[in-house]
Steps between C-alpha positions, in 0.01 A plus 500: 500500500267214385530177635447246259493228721119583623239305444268659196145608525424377134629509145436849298652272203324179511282392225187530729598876560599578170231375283213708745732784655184672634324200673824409668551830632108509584545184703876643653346826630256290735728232596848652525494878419854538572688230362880392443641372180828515360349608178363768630628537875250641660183568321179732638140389382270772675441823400527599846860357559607651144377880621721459815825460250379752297422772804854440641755529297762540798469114595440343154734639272462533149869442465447105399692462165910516541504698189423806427133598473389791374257631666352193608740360743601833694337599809489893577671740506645352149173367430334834535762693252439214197086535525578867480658477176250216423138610536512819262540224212089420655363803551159557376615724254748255399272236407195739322855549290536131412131398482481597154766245370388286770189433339637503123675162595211357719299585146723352278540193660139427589494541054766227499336248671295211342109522494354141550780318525726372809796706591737507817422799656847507694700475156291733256354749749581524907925454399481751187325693658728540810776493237419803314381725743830439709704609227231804389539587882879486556537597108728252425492342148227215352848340375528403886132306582622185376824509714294631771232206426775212535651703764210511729441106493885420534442729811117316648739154468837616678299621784259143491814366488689666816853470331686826650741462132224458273351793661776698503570385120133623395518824683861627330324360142269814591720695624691524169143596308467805746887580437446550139209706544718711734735556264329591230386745674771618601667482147196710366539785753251794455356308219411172715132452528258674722403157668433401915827294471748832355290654812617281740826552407509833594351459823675517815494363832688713795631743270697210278348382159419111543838255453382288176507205771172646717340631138544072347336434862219688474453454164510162522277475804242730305499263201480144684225677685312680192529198267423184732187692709328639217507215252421243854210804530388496139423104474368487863205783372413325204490172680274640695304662316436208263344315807303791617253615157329724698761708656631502162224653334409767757898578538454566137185739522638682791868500444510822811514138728831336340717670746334366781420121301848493425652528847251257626565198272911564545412478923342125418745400257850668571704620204800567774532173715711703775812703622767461726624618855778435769444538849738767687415369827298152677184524479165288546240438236201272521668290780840477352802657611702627201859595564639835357660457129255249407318530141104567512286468216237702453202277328291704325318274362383396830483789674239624255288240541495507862123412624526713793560819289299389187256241640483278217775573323343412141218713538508798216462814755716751367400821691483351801861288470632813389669662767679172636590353168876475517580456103700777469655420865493787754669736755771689415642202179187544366553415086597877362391356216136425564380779317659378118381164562154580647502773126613201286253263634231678509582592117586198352166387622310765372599412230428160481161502622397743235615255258389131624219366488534162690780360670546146593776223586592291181332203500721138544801743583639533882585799637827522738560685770851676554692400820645638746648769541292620188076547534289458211524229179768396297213429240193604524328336139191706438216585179361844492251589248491891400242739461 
């Protein structure tokens, strides 16, 4: 177990860390690349330490949280049996099935948003958007964004926070949301909709339909990950973009490169800060000896970064980072649901660019970055002019 009485490597939640995650964990990665905190117990900086954990899922378990995890914290074979019921929901054909409404709600809210004048980009267009294509996904009701809105940022401060009961207290709040939509299901028999979530509940897993306790798991686990990453993904793009004209403007010509642009300004700028592990046995990492059932966090906002994979690690090179870029994580935890955000991305800013002109920060307004464990801005005050 961890012993707290060790001497720390450095502060994840200091104010130097927290108001420039990325330089901190620049500066980390050359100076201690495996570090001890009791934030974070043991935390992993290089891409090359991170790919160990992820190649050998034997000694660094993915069996971290002491609740149930669905499918996230299992390790195979239980692991294996949930991303079997899971990765149909991504298929290809799955998602040229959604595009179409996919890109009716990037449309209309690129229409909502102001021309010439400043707007928070988290509030009015990374967060709705998230928002609504969560619920068009899972098909739950528009009656259930604002819950899910207050929801998600009771949920980003009872994690900042590290209180096990406020936790705990945040999680049942959405437990009873996916309860209701459950039953109504239920209650609605053949007549309940045709949706991913009625789906779901007719899956099963070794022969058994999924207890409602594993089906609130995953769900939940789908949505924290669905709403936080893609709105942290939509404000980290435009940022971007806005300080980068010219990237803008040819993204915008040749849109056939967004797929590619995309995943190459989320490696620089992480909309996932990182994951967990537990080690099953001792083992020694960049000089340290880590006893088994320690916690190991997987950086991967560092590891993606790293100069000896990337060289410099802000240098726009997006064929050539490709095949090491680690923002959808790797091995066999890859994210089964790369494919919907990858779709929804690549959509939403489509969209966008066929409809803006010019994009710049606000002027006299601050932006502020999110902190950990979320990436991205908390607001992100912008002006776009349209064409």
């Amino acid at each position: 177990m961890a012993n707290n009485s060790r001497k720390a490597d450095w502060n994840p939640r200091s104010e130097e860390a927290l108001k420039d995650q990325i330089s901190t964990y620049d500066t980390m990665r050359t100076q201690c690349p495996v570090a001890w905190s009791d934030y974070q117990h043991w935390t992993l900086f290089r891409h090359g330490d991170v790919m160990r954990v992820l190649e050998d899922h034997h000694t660094f378990s993915n069996a971290a949280s002491s609740h149930l995890s669905v499918p996230n914290g299992m390790d195979p074979p239980e692991h294996t049996l949930y991303r079997q019921v899971i990765e149909p929901y991504f298929s290809t054909q799955a998602m040229s099935e959604f595009e179409p409404t996919c890109r009716n709600i990037a449309r209309q809210l690129v229409d909502t948003l102001p021309s010439g004048q400043p707007f928070d980009v988290v509030e009015l267009f990374s967060r709705a958007f998230a928002l609504q294509i969560q619920c068009a996904f899972m098909g739950w009701p528009d009656s259930l964004r604002a819950p899910l809105r207050e929801w998600v940022l009771k949920n980003h401060h009872a994690t900042l926070s590290g209180d096990r009961q406020v936790m705990a207290d945040v999680a049942h709040e959405f437990d009873g949301y996916i309860h209701g939509l459950l039953e109504t299901r239920r209650q609605a028999g053949a007549n309940a909709p045709k949706d991913v979530t009625t789906s779901l509940m007719k899956e099963t897993v070794n022969g058994q339909t999924m207890t409602d306790e594993a089906l609130t798991s995953l769900l939940r686990n789908w949505t924290v990950g669905e709403l936080a990453t893609i709105s942290a993904s939509v404000s980290i793009l435009l940022n971007y973009l806005s300080e980068h004209p010219d990237l803008m403007h040819s993204l915008s010509i040749d849109t056939n490169a967004l797929p590619d642009a995309i995943d190459e300004i989320l490696r620089m700028d992480a909309p996932l800060m990182s994951n967990r592990r537990v080690t099953t046995r001792d083992v020694e990492m960049g000089g340290k000896s880590i006893p088994a059932g320690e916690k190991i966090t997987i950086l991967w906002a560092s590891a993606n970064r790293d100069e000896e994979v990337f060289g410099d690690p802000d240098a726009f090179s997006p064929q050539q980072n490709r095949e090491q870029n680690l923002l959808y994580g790797a091995g066999i935890h890859v994210c089964p649901g790369a494919p919907l955000a990858r779709m929804e991305l690549r959509v939403l800013m489509e969209e966008f660019l066929a409809a803006v002109d010019t994009l710049k920060h606000a002027p006299n307004e601050q932006a502020e970055r999110a902190v950990f464990p979320t990436g991205g801005f908390s607001y992100l005050p912008m002006i776009i002019e349209k064409n």
